[in-house]
Amino acid sequence: MKTLETDILIVGGGVAGSALACALRNKGYSIVMVDQRKAPLDTARGDHFQPCNVEALADWGVLDKLFEKGAGKRIGHEFRMADGEVLLQAEYTEIPIPYPYFAVFHHDLIAEFFLECAEENSDFQLFQPVTAKDFEADEDGIKSLKIEFNDEEITIKPKLVVAADGTGSIVRKTLNFATFEHPYSHPMVALFGKRPTELKPDDYFFRYSGKTGVLVIQQRMDDEIKITLPVGKEGIPWWKSASKDDKAKVLAERANIFEDIDAEIAGFYPVRMIHSIDYAFGNTVLIGDAAHSIHPARGQGLNMGIASLPRLIKSLPSPAEISEPEKVKSVLQNYQHQQKPLYDRIIARNHQAAMDMEMGAEDNAEKFIHRQNSQIRQIQEQPDLRRLHLLEATGYPFGIPSETEPDYQA
Ligand SMILES: Cc1cc2nc3c(=O)[nH]c(=O)nc-3n(C[C@H](O)[C@H](O)[C@H](O)COP(=O)(O)OP(=O)(O)OC[C@H]3O[C@@H](n4cnc5c(N)ncnc54)[C@H](O)[C@@H]3O)c2cc1C
């Protein structure tokens, strides 16, 4: 049996865990990551980095590389009625942020990209595919993790543990973190299709609404689009067996441009909010979906996982101090005290958007969607509301750092 001492153990190599390993690659820590994946991540999940995270990628020195790998840009959005009437149009250059665009990169490529960058750290070791389950834990957090890799038993002894193991986090359960949960009634369906030629500009995000509901359209890297909507009373079995024409008819009720679309199902997603009451315990901190799984109504889950990292990284003890358990404990508590209240607010707003989407999927959606659309028209017209809307959309809900106190950024 081998014993491996490390400064930081990251459990989970999805977007959040791999982004952290990438961001820390030049900081002098020894890092071990354990990830159970045998296949790439689901390509239909989050694939747009908000401008605040584009800024983080630039700070970590990997933004140019992301574009070399083929990432695209999204520079604005439009909210439209089914017939194409525009309710709200906005571009991110309207607010003074350093990178006024989203970077678009397929979800299944993101973790691989970050891991490739993380490998630049000669003190980074990835154990994959390995399921972490055999933890030794006490009142100070996680003492060790036993794994089997290539027929060898290895005991990993970390000074600090980052749980990035997603919605069902085993680390969260092992340390008995309490959670606040809300199950939503309408699962989401995601579809891929070729971008209709009349859907322009091709670097915008779109929200369409008709009498029967709402859908959102995100551009992919390859001339395709991803369409996401809540499943209504027709149910998942209907979507599974629907013909091309049946699907096109339902989609065209919300966005007329889809009359002839050949849309292929990318996946169904039951949705549940799971928000950990605490983010830190002893030497362990939760990040990404392990800390906060949210409804995809505002496309923020992946982005929140990354947006918390600059603050976490700033809080970490230096490689020289990381051997001091009391120091580790106190910096993680400090991180939690700063980050949690900000995310409580963002998640409350996300829950509101999720409930709006739920209402829009009910039988009597029309009246509700009409009310929502009049609020959207107000955003288009009123400069203060418009600015707030843009700050939230771009990931600066608490203000732009150059305009506010640096520590007040999400
Ligand atoms: C349909 C859909 C659309 C979405 N759209 C958007 C969007 O537009 N914008 C956005 O920001 N977000 C979006 N999201 C949310 C986003 O995809 C997730 O929030 C994000 O991918 C979570 O990343 P993560 O790294 O925290 O968790 P995960 O991606 O779940 O990664 C967890 C990792 O931990 C590993 N793991 C788990 N358990 C163990 C274990 N015991 N041992 C070892 N490894 C383990 C897993 O193998 C995995 O690699 C969407 C989600 C869905 C479902």
PDB file of N, CA and C and ligand atoms in Angstrom, residues 10-19 33-39 41-42 44-50 53 74 102 107 110-111 127-133 135 145 163-171 188-190 205 218 226 228 267-271 287-306, ligand 1:
ATOM      1  N   ILE A  10      -8.670  17.282  -4.855  1.00  0.00           N
ATOM      2  CA  ILE A  10      -9.922  17.701  -5.502  1.00  0.00           C
ATOM      3  C   ILE A  10     -10.691  16.434  -5.851  1.00  0.00           C
ATOM      4  N   VAL A  11     -11.894  16.306  -5.287  1.00  0.00           N
ATOM      5  CA  VAL A  11     -12.733  15.139  -5.608  1.00  0.00           C
ATOM      6  C   VAL A  11     -13.718  15.585  -6.687  1.00  0.00           C
ATOM      7  N   GLY A  12     -13.574  15.031  -7.891  1.00  0.00           N
ATOM      8  CA  GLY A  12     -14.464  15.400  -8.997  1.00  0.00           C
ATOM      9  C   GLY A  12     -13.741  16.255 -10.021  1.00  0.00           C
ATOM     10  N   GLY A  13     -13.761  15.789 -11.263  1.00  0.00           N
ATOM     11  CA  GLY A  13     -13.065  16.503 -12.342  1.00  0.00           C
ATOM     12  C   GLY A  13     -14.024  16.945 -13.428  1.00  0.00           C
ATOM     13  N   GLY A  14     -15.204  17.453 -13.016  1.00  0.00           N
ATOM     14  CA  GLY A  14     -16.112  18.103 -13.974  1.00  0.00           C
ATOM     15  C   GLY A  14     -15.601  19.516 -14.218  1.00  0.00           C
ATOM     16  N   VAL A  15     -16.480  20.411 -14.592  1.00  0.00           N
ATOM     17  CA  VAL A  15     -16.038  21.771 -14.918  1.00  0.00           C
ATOM     18  C   VAL A  15     -15.438  22.470 -13.698  1.00  0.00           C
ATOM     19  N   ALA A  16     -16.114  22.388 -12.542  1.00  0.00           N
ATOM     20  CA  ALA A  16     -15.657  23.158 -11.376  1.00  0.00           C
ATOM     21  C   ALA A  16     -14.299  22.648 -10.883  1.00  0.00           C
ATOM     22  N   GLY A  17     -14.168  21.334 -10.707  1.00  0.00           N
ATOM     23  CA  GLY A  17     -12.914  20.779 -10.187  1.00  0.00           C
ATOM     24  C   GLY A  17     -11.759  20.998 -11.143  1.00  0.00           C
ATOM     25  N   SER A  18     -12.012  20.774 -12.434  1.00  0.00           N
ATOM     26  CA  SER A  18     -10.912  20.912 -13.398  1.00  0.00           C
ATOM     27  C   SER A  18     -10.519  22.383 -13.571  1.00  0.00           C
ATOM     28  N   ALA A  19     -11.505  23.287 -13.478  1.00  0.00           N
ATOM     29  CA  ALA A  19     -11.179  24.729 -13.578  1.00  0.00           C
ATOM     30  C   ALA A  19     -10.281  25.136 -12.415  1.00  0.00           C
ATOM     31  N   MET A  33      -6.163  14.852  -7.978  1.00  0.00           N
ATOM     32  CA  MET A  33      -7.589  14.843  -8.336  1.00  0.00           C
ATOM     33  C   MET A  33      -8.044  13.400  -8.522  1.00  0.00           C
ATOM     34  N   VAL A  34      -9.241  13.117  -7.973  1.00  0.00           N
ATOM     35  CA  VAL A  34      -9.841  11.788  -8.157  1.00  0.00           C
ATOM     36  C   VAL A  34     -11.173  11.998  -8.868  1.00  0.00           C
ATOM     37  N   ASP A  35     -11.321  11.363 -10.014  1.00  0.00           N
ATOM     38  CA  ASP A  35     -12.561  11.557 -10.788  1.00  0.00           C
ATOM     39  C   ASP A  35     -13.042  10.206 -11.311  1.00  0.00           C
ATOM     40  N   GLN A  36     -14.349   9.999 -11.233  1.00  0.00           N
ATOM     41  CA  GLN A  36     -14.863   8.661 -11.586  1.00  0.00           C
ATOM     42  C   GLN A  36     -15.287   8.527 -13.044  1.00  0.00           C
ATOM     43  N   ARG A  37     -15.179   9.608 -13.815  1.00  0.00           N
ATOM     44  CA  ARG A  37     -15.685   9.556 -15.193  1.00  0.00           C
ATOM     45  C   ARG A  37     -14.929   8.586 -16.075  1.00  0.00           C
ATOM     46  N   LYS A  38     -15.732   7.824 -16.869  1.00  0.00           N
ATOM     47  CA  LYS A  38     -15.111   6.933 -17.862  1.00  0.00           C
ATOM     48  C   LYS A  38     -15.332   7.492 -19.254  1.00  0.00           C
ATOM     49  N   ALA A  39     -16.219   8.498 -19.356  1.00  0.00           N
ATOM     50  CA  ALA A  39     -16.598   9.040 -20.664  1.00  0.00           C
ATOM     51  C   ALA A  39     -16.652  10.564 -20.553  1.00  0.00           C
ATOM     52  N   LEU A  41     -18.114  14.381 -20.467  1.00  0.00           N
ATOM     53  CA  LEU A  41     -19.328  14.926 -19.836  1.00  0.00           C
ATOM     54  C   LEU A  41     -20.420  15.123 -20.893  1.00  0.00           C
ATOM     55  N   ASP A  42     -21.668  15.242 -20.431  1.00  0.00           N
ATOM     56  CA  ASP A  42     -22.842  15.403 -21.307  1.00  0.00           C
ATOM     57  C   ASP A  42     -22.754  16.742 -22.074  1.00  0.00           C
ATOM     58  N   ALA A  44     -24.806  18.381 -23.711  1.00  0.00           N
ATOM     59  CA  ALA A  44     -25.976  19.284 -23.713  1.00  0.00           C
ATOM     60  C   ALA A  44     -26.002  20.213 -22.506  1.00  0.00           C
ATOM     61  N   ARG A  45     -25.092  20.022 -21.552  1.00  0.00           N
ATOM     62  CA  ARG A  45     -25.120  20.887 -20.364  1.00  0.00           C
ATOM     63  C   ARG A  45     -24.425  22.221 -20.665  1.00  0.00           C
ATOM     64  N   GLY A  46     -24.227  23.024 -19.613  1.00  0.00           N
ATOM     65  CA  GLY A  46     -23.754  24.409 -19.784  1.00  0.00           C
ATOM     66  C   GLY A  46     -22.554  24.536 -20.706  1.00  0.00           C
ATOM     67  N   ASP A  47     -22.643  25.448 -21.673  1.00  0.00           N
ATOM     68  CA  ASP A  47     -21.554  25.603 -22.640  1.00  0.00           C
ATOM     69  C   ASP A  47     -21.238  27.064 -22.949  1.00  0.00           C
ATOM     70  N   HIS A  48     -21.680  27.975 -22.066  1.00  0.00           N
ATOM     71  CA  HIS A  48     -21.402  29.406 -22.260  1.00  0.00           C
ATOM     72  C   HIS A  48     -20.721  29.967 -21.004  1.00  0.00           C
ATOM     73  N   PHE A  49     -19.495  30.467 -21.150  1.00  0.00           N
ATOM     74  CA  PHE A  49     -18.851  31.139 -20.017  1.00  0.00           C
ATOM     75  C   PHE A  49     -19.317  32.585 -19.989  1.00  0.00           C
ATOM     76  N   GLN A  50     -19.888  33.001 -18.856  1.00  0.00           N
ATOM     77  CA  GLN A  50     -20.314  34.407 -18.740  1.00  0.00           C
ATOM     78  C   GLN A  50     -19.088  35.326 -18.816  1.00  0.00           C
ATOM     79  N   ASN A  53     -16.586  35.217 -16.131  1.00  0.00           N
ATOM     80  CA  ASN A  53     -15.695  34.055 -16.143  1.00  0.00           C
ATOM     81  C   ASN A  53     -14.694  34.124 -17.295  1.00  0.00           C
ATOM     82  N   ARG A  74     -20.398  34.966 -27.933  1.00  0.00           N
ATOM     83  CA  ARG A  74     -21.790  35.429 -27.975  1.00  0.00           C
ATOM     84  C   ARG A  74     -21.792  36.848 -27.446  1.00  0.00           C
ATOM     85  N   PHE A 102     -19.716  36.352 -24.103  1.00  0.00           N
ATOM     86  CA  PHE A 102     -19.651  35.008 -23.539  1.00  0.00           C
ATOM     87  C   PHE A 102     -18.704  34.195 -24.425  1.00  0.00           C
ATOM     88  N   HIS A 107     -19.792  21.610 -23.765  1.00  0.00           N
ATOM     89  CA  HIS A 107     -19.604  21.189 -22.372  1.00  0.00           C
ATOM     90  C   HIS A 107     -18.625  20.017 -22.247  1.00  0.00           C
ATOM     91  N   ILE A 110     -14.994  21.106 -22.143  1.00  0.00           N
ATOM     92  CA  ILE A 110     -14.501  22.093 -21.158  1.00  0.00           C
ATOM     93  C   ILE A 110     -13.560  21.456 -20.132  1.00  0.00           C
ATOM     94  N   ALA A 111     -14.023  20.342 -19.506  1.00  0.00           N
ATOM     95  CA  ALA A 111     -13.185  19.743 -18.454  1.00  0.00           C
ATOM     96  C   ALA A 111     -11.863  19.247 -19.054  1.00  0.00           C
ATOM     97  N   PHE A 127      -6.239  10.759 -10.876  1.00  0.00           N
ATOM     98  CA  PHE A 127      -6.629   9.349 -10.820  1.00  0.00           C
ATOM     99  C   PHE A 127      -8.017   9.235 -11.432  1.00  0.00           C
ATOM    100  N   GLN A 128      -8.103   8.631 -12.628  1.00  0.00           N
ATOM    101  CA  GLN A 128      -9.357   8.570 -13.372  1.00  0.00           C
ATOM    102  C   GLN A 128      -9.344   7.313 -14.246  1.00  0.00           C
ATOM    103  N   PRO A 129     -10.359   6.501 -14.271  1.00  0.00           N
ATOM    104  CA  PRO A 129     -11.604   6.629 -13.520  1.00  0.00           C
ATOM    105  C   PRO A 129     -11.500   5.948 -12.152  1.00  0.00           C
ATOM    106  N   VAL A 130     -11.698   6.722 -11.103  1.00  0.00           N
ATOM    107  CA  VAL A 130     -11.675   6.183  -9.732  1.00  0.00           C
ATOM    108  C   VAL A 130     -12.808   6.825  -8.949  1.00  0.00           C
ATOM    109  N   THR A 131     -13.624   5.997  -8.301  1.00  0.00           N
ATOM    110  CA  THR A 131     -14.711   6.537  -7.483  1.00  0.00           C
ATOM    111  C   THR A 131     -14.214   6.720  -6.054  1.00  0.00           C
ATOM    112  N   ALA A 132     -14.362   7.939  -5.565  1.00  0.00           N
ATOM    113  CA  ALA A 132     -13.968   8.211  -4.172  1.00  0.00           C
ATOM    114  C   ALA A 132     -15.109   7.788  -3.265  1.00  0.00           C
ATOM    115  N   LYS A 133     -14.836   6.893  -2.322  1.00  0.00           N
ATOM    116  CA  LYS A 133     -15.897   6.516  -1.379  1.00  0.00           C
ATOM    117  C   LYS A 133     -15.361   6.164   0.004  1.00  0.00           C
ATOM    118  N   PHE A 135     -13.589   7.288   2.691  1.00  0.00           N
ATOM    119  CA  PHE A 135     -12.978   8.444   3.369  1.00  0.00           C
ATOM    120  C   PHE A 135     -12.792   8.146   4.855  1.00  0.00           C
ATOM    121  N   LEU A 145      -8.265   9.547   2.074  1.00  0.00           N
ATOM    122  CA  LEU A 145      -9.133   8.851   1.108  1.00  0.00           C
ATOM    123  C   LEU A 145      -8.339   7.661   0.579  1.00  0.00           C
ATOM    124  N   ALA A 163     -14.387  19.571  -2.584  1.00  0.00           N
ATOM    125  CA  ALA A 163     -15.403  18.653  -3.118  1.00  0.00           C
ATOM    126  C   ALA A 163     -16.023  19.308  -4.341  1.00  0.00           C
ATOM    127  N   ALA A 164     -15.747  18.708  -5.519  1.00  0.00           N
ATOM    128  CA  ALA A 164     -16.306  19.216  -6.782  1.00  0.00           C
ATOM    129  C   ALA A 164     -16.999  18.054  -7.466  1.00  0.00           C
ATOM    130  N   ASP A 165     -17.684  17.234  -6.624  1.00  0.00           N
ATOM    131  CA  ASP A 165     -18.221  15.965  -7.117  1.00  0.00           C
ATOM    132  C   ASP A 165     -19.705  16.027  -7.441  1.00  0.00           C
ATOM    133  N   GLY A 166     -20.171  17.215  -7.810  1.00  0.00           N
ATOM    134  CA  GLY A 166     -21.496  17.336  -8.431  1.00  0.00           C
ATOM    135  C   GLY A 166     -22.672  17.194  -7.469  1.00  0.00           C
ATOM    136  N   THR A 167     -23.872  17.194  -8.092  1.00  0.00           N
ATOM    137  CA  THR A 167     -25.144  17.228  -7.364  1.00  0.00           C
ATOM    138  C   THR A 167     -25.249  16.198  -6.231  1.00  0.00           C
ATOM    139  N   GLY A 168     -24.822  14.973  -6.496  1.00  0.00           N
ATOM    140  CA  GLY A 168     -24.991  13.914  -5.483  1.00  0.00           C
ATOM    141  C   GLY A 168     -23.780  13.783  -4.566  1.00  0.00           C
ATOM    142  N   SER A 169     -22.990  14.834  -4.444  1.00  0.00           N
ATOM    143  CA  SER A 169     -21.688  14.825  -3.741  1.00  0.00           C
ATOM    144  C   SER A 169     -21.550  13.834  -2.579  1.00  0.00           C
ATOM    145  N   ILE A 170     -20.621  12.911  -2.731  1.00  0.00           N
ATOM    146  CA  ILE A 170     -20.342  11.942  -1.650  1.00  0.00           C
ATOM    147  C   ILE A 170     -19.620  12.640  -0.501  1.00  0.00           C
ATOM    148  N   VAL A 171     -18.820  13.648  -0.828  1.00  0.00           N
ATOM    149  CA  VAL A 171     -18.101  14.369   0.243  1.00  0.00           C
ATOM    150  C   VAL A 171     -19.116  15.114   1.119  1.00  0.00           C
ATOM    151  N   MET A 188     -36.713  19.409 -17.785  1.00  0.00           N
ATOM    152  CA  MET A 188     -36.346  20.172 -18.988  1.00  0.00           C
ATOM    153  C   MET A 188     -36.014  19.183 -20.100  1.00  0.00           C
ATOM    154  N   VAL A 189     -36.308  19.613 -21.336  1.00  0.00           N
ATOM    155  CA  VAL A 189     -35.853  18.831 -22.480  1.00  0.00           C
ATOM    156  C   VAL A 189     -34.914  19.720 -23.296  1.00  0.00           C
ATOM    157  N   ALA A 190     -33.784  19.142 -23.708  1.00  0.00           N
ATOM    158  CA  ALA A 190     -32.843  19.868 -24.571  1.00  0.00           C
ATOM    159  C   ALA A 190     -32.815  19.172 -25.923  1.00  0.00           C
ATOM    160  N   PHE A 205     -27.939  34.983 -28.076  1.00  0.00           N
ATOM    161  CA  PHE A 205     -28.806  34.030 -27.366  1.00  0.00           C
ATOM    162  C   PHE A 205     -30.237  34.524 -27.596  1.00  0.00           C
ATOM    163  N   GLN A 218     -29.576  28.477 -27.612  1.00  0.00           N
ATOM    164  CA  GLN A 218     -28.161  28.806 -27.452  1.00  0.00           C
ATOM    165  C   GLN A 218     -27.407  28.329 -28.678  1.00  0.00           C
ATOM    166  N   LYS A 226     -28.821  24.776 -29.646  1.00  0.00           N
ATOM    167  CA  LYS A 226     -29.425  23.966 -28.586  1.00  0.00           C
ATOM    168  C   LYS A 226     -30.703  24.677 -28.168  1.00  0.00           C
ATOM    169  N   THR A 228     -33.822  24.659 -25.472  1.00  0.00           N
ATOM    170  CA  THR A 228     -34.193  24.097 -24.165  1.00  0.00           C
ATOM    171  C   THR A 228     -35.544  24.643 -23.750  1.00  0.00           C
ATOM    172  N   GLY A 267     -31.398  15.392 -24.463  1.00  0.00           N
ATOM    173  CA  GLY A 267     -31.524  14.812 -23.118  1.00  0.00           C
ATOM    174  C   GLY A 267     -32.708  15.376 -22.365  1.00  0.00           C
ATOM    175  N   PHE A 268     -33.095  14.654 -21.313  1.00  0.00           N
ATOM    176  CA  PHE A 268     -34.151  15.114 -20.398  1.00  0.00           C
ATOM    177  C   PHE A 268     -33.506  15.322 -19.033  1.00  0.00           C
ATOM    178  N   TYR A 269     -33.931  16.368 -18.343  1.00  0.00           N
ATOM    179  CA  TYR A 269     -33.284  16.699 -17.083  1.00  0.00           C
ATOM    180  C   TYR A 269     -34.300  16.987 -15.986  1.00  0.00           C
ATOM    181  N   PRO A 270     -34.470  16.044 -15.030  1.00  0.00           N
ATOM    182  CA  PRO A 270     -35.294  16.365 -13.874  1.00  0.00           C
ATOM    183  C   PRO A 270     -34.581  17.483 -13.113  1.00  0.00           C
ATOM    184  N   VAL A 271     -35.292  18.445 -12.582  1.00  0.00           N
ATOM    185  CA  VAL A 271     -34.584  19.573 -11.968  1.00  0.00           C
ATOM    186  C   VAL A 271     -34.911  19.695 -10.483  1.00  0.00           C
ATOM    187  N   ILE A 287     -17.526  23.084  -3.831  1.00  0.00           N
ATOM    188  CA  ILE A 287     -17.662  24.041  -4.942  1.00  0.00           C
ATOM    189  C   ILE A 287     -18.568  23.438  -6.026  1.00  0.00           C
ATOM    190  N   GLY A 288     -19.006  24.281  -6.955  1.00  0.00           N
ATOM    191  CA  GLY A 288     -19.810  23.813  -8.090  1.00  0.00           C
ATOM    192  C   GLY A 288     -21.125  23.214  -7.628  1.00  0.00           C
ATOM    193  N   ASP A 289     -21.633  22.240  -8.414  1.00  0.00           N
ATOM    194  CA  ASP A 289     -22.933  21.641  -8.099  1.00  0.00           C
ATOM    195  C   ASP A 289     -22.932  20.926  -6.745  1.00  0.00           C
ATOM    196  N   ALA A 290     -21.779  20.557  -6.231  1.00  0.00           N
ATOM    197  CA  ALA A 290     -21.734  19.938  -4.894  1.00  0.00           C
ATOM    198  C   ALA A 290     -22.216  20.945  -3.850  1.00  0.00           C
ATOM    199  N   ALA A 291     -21.943  22.233  -4.084  1.00  0.00           N
ATOM    200  CA  ALA A 291     -22.383  23.278  -3.150  1.00  0.00           C
ATOM    201  C   ALA A 291     -23.754  23.804  -3.526  1.00  0.00           C
ATOM    202  N   HIS A 292     -24.014  23.918  -4.834  1.00  0.00           N
ATOM    203  CA  HIS A 292     -25.260  24.564  -5.280  1.00  0.00           C
ATOM    204  C   HIS A 292     -25.688  24.032  -6.641  1.00  0.00           C
ATOM    205  N   SER A 293     -26.644  23.099  -6.637  1.00  0.00           N
ATOM    206  CA  SER A 293     -27.234  22.659  -7.916  1.00  0.00           C
ATOM    207  C   SER A 293     -28.477  23.498  -8.113  1.00  0.00           C
ATOM    208  N   ILE A 294     -28.608  24.106  -9.279  1.00  0.00           N
ATOM    209  CA  ILE A 294     -29.748  25.008  -9.468  1.00  0.00           C
ATOM    210  C   ILE A 294     -30.479  24.699 -10.774  1.00  0.00           C
ATOM    211  N   HIS A 295     -31.663  25.242 -10.896  1.00  0.00           N
ATOM    212  CA  HIS A 295     -32.463  25.103 -12.118  1.00  0.00           C
ATOM    213  C   HIS A 295     -31.729  25.819 -13.271  1.00  0.00           C
ATOM    214  N   PRO A 296     -31.711  25.230 -14.477  1.00  0.00           N
ATOM    215  CA  PRO A 296     -30.957  25.893 -15.562  1.00  0.00           C
ATOM    216  C   PRO A 296     -31.687  27.074 -16.207  1.00  0.00           C
ATOM    217  N   ALA A 297     -32.740  27.588 -15.546  1.00  0.00           N
ATOM    218  CA  ALA A 297     -33.546  28.664 -16.139  1.00  0.00           C
ATOM    219  C   ALA A 297     -32.698  29.845 -16.628  1.00  0.00           C
ATOM    220  N   ARG A 298     -31.661  30.209 -15.879  1.00  0.00           N
ATOM    221  CA  ARG A 298     -30.871  31.376 -16.281  1.00  0.00           C
ATOM    222  C   ARG A 298     -29.469  30.989 -16.731  1.00  0.00           C
ATOM    223  N   GLY A 299     -29.264  29.682 -16.956  1.00  0.00           N
ATOM    224  CA  GLY A 299     -27.954  29.250 -17.471  1.00  0.00           C
ATOM    225  C   GLY A 299     -26.806  29.671 -16.581  1.00  0.00           C
ATOM    226  N   GLN A 300     -26.890  29.353 -15.269  1.00  0.00           N
ATOM    227  CA  GLN A 300     -25.884  29.887 -14.356  1.00  0.00           C
ATOM    228  C   GLN A 300     -25.086  28.846 -13.590  1.00  0.00           C
ATOM    229  N   GLY A 301     -25.501  27.550 -13.645  1.00  0.00           N
ATOM    230  CA  GLY A 301     -24.890  26.545 -12.765  1.00  0.00           C
ATOM    231  C   GLY A 301     -23.392  26.440 -12.967  1.00  0.00           C
ATOM    232  N   LEU A 302     -22.997  26.204 -14.187  1.00  0.00           N
ATOM    233  CA  LEU A 302     -21.578  26.080 -14.510  1.00  0.00           C
ATOM    234  C   LEU A 302     -20.847  27.384 -14.170  1.00  0.00           C
ATOM    235  N   ASN A 303     -21.526  28.483 -14.483  1.00  0.00           N
ATOM    236  CA  ASN A 303     -20.886  29.782 -14.280  1.00  0.00           C
ATOM    237  C   ASN A 303     -20.675  30.110 -12.810  1.00  0.00           C
ATOM    238  N   MET A 304     -21.629  29.714 -11.949  1.00  0.00           N
ATOM    239  CA  MET A 304     -21.428  29.952 -10.512  1.00  0.00           C
ATOM    240  C   MET A 304     -20.266  29.124  -9.989  1.00  0.00           C
ATOM    241  N   GLY A 305     -20.135  27.892 -10.527  1.00  0.00           N
ATOM    242  CA  GLY A 305     -19.027  27.026 -10.098  1.00  0.00           C
ATOM    243  C   GLY A 305     -17.683  27.680 -10.380  1.00  0.00           C
ATOM    244  N   ILE A 306     -17.580  28.361 -11.510  1.00  0.00           N
ATOM    245  CA  ILE A 306     -16.304  29.003 -11.862  1.00  0.00           C
ATOM    246  C   ILE A 306     -16.164  30.357 -11.172  1.00  0.00           C
TER     247      ILE A 306
HETATM  248  C1  LIG B   1     -29.743  20.835 -19.607  1.00  0.00           C
HETATM  249  C2  LIG B   1     -28.773  21.655 -18.833  1.00  0.00           C
HETATM  250  C3  LIG B   1     -28.381  22.864 -19.333  1.00  0.00           C
HETATM  251  C4  LIG B   1     -27.499  23.648 -18.612  1.00  0.00           C
HETATM  252  N1  LIG B   1     -27.149  24.855 -19.118  1.00  0.00           N
HETATM  253  C5  LIG B   1     -26.317  25.654 -18.444  1.00  0.00           C
HETATM  254  C6  LIG B   1     -25.931  26.914 -18.987  1.00  0.00           C
HETATM  255  O1  LIG B   1     -26.370  27.324 -20.044  1.00  0.00           O
HETATM  256  N2  LIG B   1     -25.055  27.664 -18.263  1.00  0.00           N
HETATM  257  C7  LIG B   1     -24.559  27.240 -17.051  1.00  0.00           C
HETATM  258  O2  LIG B   1     -23.787  27.985 -16.444  1.00  0.00           O
HETATM  259  N3  LIG B   1     -24.899  26.043 -16.530  1.00  0.00           N
HETATM  260  C8  LIG B   1     -25.763  25.235 -17.186  1.00  0.00           C
HETATM  261  N4  LIG B   1     -26.088  24.019 -16.671  1.00  0.00           N
HETATM  262  C9  LIG B   1     -25.520  23.589 -15.377  1.00  0.00           C
HETATM  263  C10 LIG B   1     -24.087  23.090 -15.493  1.00  0.00           C
HETATM  264  O3  LIG B   1     -23.938  22.189 -16.565  1.00  0.00           O
HETATM  265  C11 LIG B   1     -23.652  22.451 -14.174  1.00  0.00           C
HETATM  266  O4  LIG B   1     -23.941  23.344 -13.114  1.00  0.00           O
HETATM  267  C12 LIG B   1     -22.137  22.194 -14.156  1.00  0.00           C
HETATM  268  O5  LIG B   1     -21.754  21.425 -15.262  1.00  0.00           O
HETATM  269  C13 LIG B   1     -21.731  21.523 -12.854  1.00  0.00           C
HETATM  270  O6  LIG B   1     -20.352  21.274 -12.882  1.00  0.00           O
HETATM  271  P1  LIG B   1     -19.624  20.557 -11.645  1.00  0.00           P
HETATM  272  O7  LIG B   1     -18.216  20.407 -12.063  1.00  0.00           O
HETATM  273  O8  LIG B   1     -19.927  21.263 -10.380  1.00  0.00           O
HETATM  274  O9  LIG B   1     -20.353  19.143 -11.530  1.00  0.00           O
HETATM  275  P2  LIG B   1     -20.358  17.910 -12.545  1.00  0.00           P
HETATM  276  O10 LIG B   1     -20.282  18.359 -13.945  1.00  0.00           O
HETATM  277  O11 LIG B   1     -21.499  17.056 -12.146  1.00  0.00           O
HETATM  278  O12 LIG B   1     -19.004  17.172 -12.244  1.00  0.00           O
HETATM  279  C14 LIG B   1     -18.825  16.340 -11.135  1.00  0.00           C
HETATM  280  C15 LIG B   1     -17.647  15.411 -11.406  1.00  0.00           C
HETATM  281  O13 LIG B   1     -17.414  14.661 -10.212  1.00  0.00           O
HETATM  282  C16 LIG B   1     -17.259  13.312 -10.546  1.00  0.00           C
HETATM  283  N5  LIG B   1     -17.689  12.520  -9.381  1.00  0.00           N
HETATM  284  C17 LIG B   1     -18.906  12.449  -8.830  1.00  0.00           C
HETATM  285  N6  LIG B   1     -18.898  11.632  -7.762  1.00  0.00           N
HETATM  286  C18 LIG B   1     -17.628  11.177  -7.649  1.00  0.00           C
HETATM  287  C19 LIG B   1     -16.973  10.291  -6.753  1.00  0.00           C
HETATM  288  N7  LIG B   1     -17.605   9.718  -5.741  1.00  0.00           N
HETATM  289  N8  LIG B   1     -15.663  10.036  -6.942  1.00  0.00           N
HETATM  290  C20 LIG B   1     -14.984  10.607  -7.962  1.00  0.00           C
HETATM  291  N9  LIG B   1     -15.553  11.444  -8.848  1.00  0.00           N
HETATM  292  C21 LIG B   1     -16.850  11.737  -8.684  1.00  0.00           C
HETATM  293  C22 LIG B   1     -18.119  13.104 -11.788  1.00  0.00           C
HETATM  294  O14 LIG B   1     -17.668  11.997 -12.537  1.00  0.00           O
HETATM  295  C23 LIG B   1     -17.911  14.427 -12.530  1.00  0.00           C
HETATM  296  O15 LIG B   1     -16.791  14.355 -13.381  1.00  0.00           O
HETATM  297  C24 LIG B   1     -26.990  23.200 -17.362  1.00  0.00           C
HETATM  298  C25 LIG B   1     -27.348  21.956 -16.858  1.00  0.00           C
HETATM  299  C26 LIG B   1     -28.234  21.192 -17.570  1.00  0.00           C
HETATM  300  C27 LIG B   1     -28.647  19.858 -17.025  1.00  0.00           C
END
